[in-house]
Coordinates of C-alpha atoms and ligand atoms in Angstrom, one line a residue:
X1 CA 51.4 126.1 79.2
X2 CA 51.2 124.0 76.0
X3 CA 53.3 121.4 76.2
X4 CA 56.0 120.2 73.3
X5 CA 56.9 117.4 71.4
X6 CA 59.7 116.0 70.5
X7 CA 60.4 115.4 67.0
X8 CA 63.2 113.8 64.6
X9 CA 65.6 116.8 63.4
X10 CA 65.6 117.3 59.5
X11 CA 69.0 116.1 59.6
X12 CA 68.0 112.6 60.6
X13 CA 65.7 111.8 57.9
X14 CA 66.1 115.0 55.4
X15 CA 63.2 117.8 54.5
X16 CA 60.9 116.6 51.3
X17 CA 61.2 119.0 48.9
X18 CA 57.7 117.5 47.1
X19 CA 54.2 116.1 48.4
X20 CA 54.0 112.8 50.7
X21 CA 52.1 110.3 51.1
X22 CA 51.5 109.4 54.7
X23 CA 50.6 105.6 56.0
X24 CA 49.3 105.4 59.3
X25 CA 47.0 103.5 61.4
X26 CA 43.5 104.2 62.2
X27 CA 44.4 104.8 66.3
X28 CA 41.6 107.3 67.1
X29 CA 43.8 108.2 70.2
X30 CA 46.4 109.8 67.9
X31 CA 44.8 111.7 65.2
X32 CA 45.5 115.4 66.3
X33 CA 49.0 114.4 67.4
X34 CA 49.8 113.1 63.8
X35 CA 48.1 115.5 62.4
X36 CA 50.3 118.2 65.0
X37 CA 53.6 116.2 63.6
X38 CA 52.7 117.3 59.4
X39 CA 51.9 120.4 60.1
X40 CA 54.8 121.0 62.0
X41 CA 56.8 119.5 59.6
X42 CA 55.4 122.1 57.2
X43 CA 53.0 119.6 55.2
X44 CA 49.7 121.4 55.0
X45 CA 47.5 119.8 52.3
X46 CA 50.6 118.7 50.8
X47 CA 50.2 115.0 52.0
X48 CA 48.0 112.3 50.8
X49 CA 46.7 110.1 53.6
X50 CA 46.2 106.4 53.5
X51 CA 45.0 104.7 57.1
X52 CA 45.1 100.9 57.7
X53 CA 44.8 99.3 60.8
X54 CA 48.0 98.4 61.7
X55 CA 49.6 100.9 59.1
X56 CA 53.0 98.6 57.8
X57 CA 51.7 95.3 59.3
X58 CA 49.1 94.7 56.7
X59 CA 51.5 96.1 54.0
X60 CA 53.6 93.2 54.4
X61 CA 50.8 90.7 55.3
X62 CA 52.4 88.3 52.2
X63 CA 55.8 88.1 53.6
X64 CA 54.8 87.8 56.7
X65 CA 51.5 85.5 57.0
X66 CA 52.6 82.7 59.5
X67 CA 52.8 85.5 62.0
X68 CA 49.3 86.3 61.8
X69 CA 46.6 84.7 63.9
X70 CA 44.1 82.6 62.0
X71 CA 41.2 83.2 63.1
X72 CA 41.8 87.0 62.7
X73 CA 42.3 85.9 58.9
X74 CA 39.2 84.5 58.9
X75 CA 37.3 87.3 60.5
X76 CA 38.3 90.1 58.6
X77 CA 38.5 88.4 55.6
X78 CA 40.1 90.8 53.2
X79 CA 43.6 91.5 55.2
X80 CA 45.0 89.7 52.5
X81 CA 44.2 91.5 50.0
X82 CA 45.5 95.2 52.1
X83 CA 48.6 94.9 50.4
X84 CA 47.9 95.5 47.4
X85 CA 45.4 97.9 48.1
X86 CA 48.1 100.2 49.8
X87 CA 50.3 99.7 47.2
X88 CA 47.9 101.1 44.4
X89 CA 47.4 104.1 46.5
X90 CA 51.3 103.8 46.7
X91 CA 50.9 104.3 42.6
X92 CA 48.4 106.4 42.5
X93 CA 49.5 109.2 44.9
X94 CA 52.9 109.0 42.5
X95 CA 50.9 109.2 39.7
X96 CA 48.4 111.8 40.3
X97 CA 50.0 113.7 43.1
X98 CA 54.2 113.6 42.4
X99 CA 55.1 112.6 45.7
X100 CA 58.8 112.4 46.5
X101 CA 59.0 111.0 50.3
X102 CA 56.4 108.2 52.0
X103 CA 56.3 108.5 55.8
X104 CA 55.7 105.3 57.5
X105 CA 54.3 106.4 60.8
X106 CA 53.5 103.6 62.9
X107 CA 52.8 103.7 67.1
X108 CA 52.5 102.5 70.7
X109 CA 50.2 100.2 71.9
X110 CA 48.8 99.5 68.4
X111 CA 45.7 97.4 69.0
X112 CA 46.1 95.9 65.4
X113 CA 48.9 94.4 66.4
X114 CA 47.8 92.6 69.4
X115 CA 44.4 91.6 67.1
X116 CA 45.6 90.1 64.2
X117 CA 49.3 88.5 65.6
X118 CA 49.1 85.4 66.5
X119 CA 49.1 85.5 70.6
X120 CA 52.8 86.0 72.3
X121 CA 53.8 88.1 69.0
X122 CA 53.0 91.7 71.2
X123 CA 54.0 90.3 74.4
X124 CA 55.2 93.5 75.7
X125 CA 57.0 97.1 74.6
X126 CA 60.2 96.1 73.7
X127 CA 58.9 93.1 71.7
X128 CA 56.4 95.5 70.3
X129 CA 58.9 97.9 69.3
X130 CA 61.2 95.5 67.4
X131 CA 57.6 94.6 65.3
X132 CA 57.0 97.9 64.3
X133 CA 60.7 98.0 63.0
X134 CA 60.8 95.0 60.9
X135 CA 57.2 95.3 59.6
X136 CA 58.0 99.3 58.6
X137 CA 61.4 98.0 57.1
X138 CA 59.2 95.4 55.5
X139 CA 57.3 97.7 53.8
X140 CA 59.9 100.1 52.7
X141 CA 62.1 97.3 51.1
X142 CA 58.6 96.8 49.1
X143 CA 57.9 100.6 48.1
X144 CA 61.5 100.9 47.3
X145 CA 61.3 98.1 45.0
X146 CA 58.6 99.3 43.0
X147 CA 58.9 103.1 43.0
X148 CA 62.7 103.1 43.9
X149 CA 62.9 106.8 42.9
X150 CA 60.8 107.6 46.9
X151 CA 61.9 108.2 49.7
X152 CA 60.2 106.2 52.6
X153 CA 61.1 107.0 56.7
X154 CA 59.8 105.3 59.1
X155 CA 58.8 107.3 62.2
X156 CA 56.8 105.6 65.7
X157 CA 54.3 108.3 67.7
X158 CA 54.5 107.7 71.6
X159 CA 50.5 107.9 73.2
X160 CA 51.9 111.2 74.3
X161 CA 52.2 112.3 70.5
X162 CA 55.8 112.3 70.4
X163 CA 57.7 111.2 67.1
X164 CA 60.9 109.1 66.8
X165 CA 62.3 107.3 63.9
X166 CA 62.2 103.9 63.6
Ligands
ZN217 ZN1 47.2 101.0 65.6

């Protein structure tokens, strides 16, 4: 028997009516389920893709810097500058592609967050949970700012694949 997910209703967050642009993570664990959660939500090839490691934590790296560990700064040295590379793909998915919603799609156990926090940041779910809220809020105050015409949701995929709002 295949098994099911569960997913946000339409009502909660409301059906885009143009293309997306998705930002995710790079999770290997949760590409099909991701993928699963689009195509279900009736997005084939009508979403443009950007993965970061992390997804909305390095989106709001400036805001946010004294959170992040140091000498994860220092080793992958261009986290600084991931902002405003999302945010040009932000512009450019708007520009080329007429995008009218962003989905924010953060998730579980995300080993970007334990790597580049500073240590006792991710010390367990709960703590986790409220992270991936306030960096995805983050990030949508920042979209909205720019490109205030979008509409951003913010969603969180359990390891099981199962989708939630944030
Ligand atoms: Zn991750």
């Amino acid at each position: 028997m295949k098994d099911s997910k569960l997913y946000p209703s339409y009502e909660e967050y409301g059906q885009p009516k143009k293309n997306v642009l998705v930002i995710s993570c790079i999770d290997l664990r949760l590409t099909d389920n991701l993928l699963e959660f689009l195509h279900f939500d009736n997005l084939i090839n009508r979403y443009d893709h950007v993965a970061m490691a992390g997804a909305s934590l390095c989106g709001s790296y400036k805001k946010n810097q004294d959170k992040f560990h140091p000498e994860a700064v220092k080793k992958y040295k261009s986290i600084p500058h991931w902002e405003n590379a999302l945010m040009d793909h932000v512009q450019i998915a708007y520009d080329l592609h007429d995008i009218g919603d962003i989905y924010i799609v953060e998730h579980e156990d995300c080993g970007a967050y334990k790597k580049f926090l500073k240590q006792g940041e991710v010390k367990d779910r709960k703590k986790e949970m409220h992270l991936h809220k306030k960096y995805a809020d983050d990030l949508t105050e920042k979209i909205r700012a720019k490109l205030p015409a979008l509409n951003v949701h913010s969603f969180i995929l359990d390891l099981r694949g199962n989708v939630r709002m944030l």
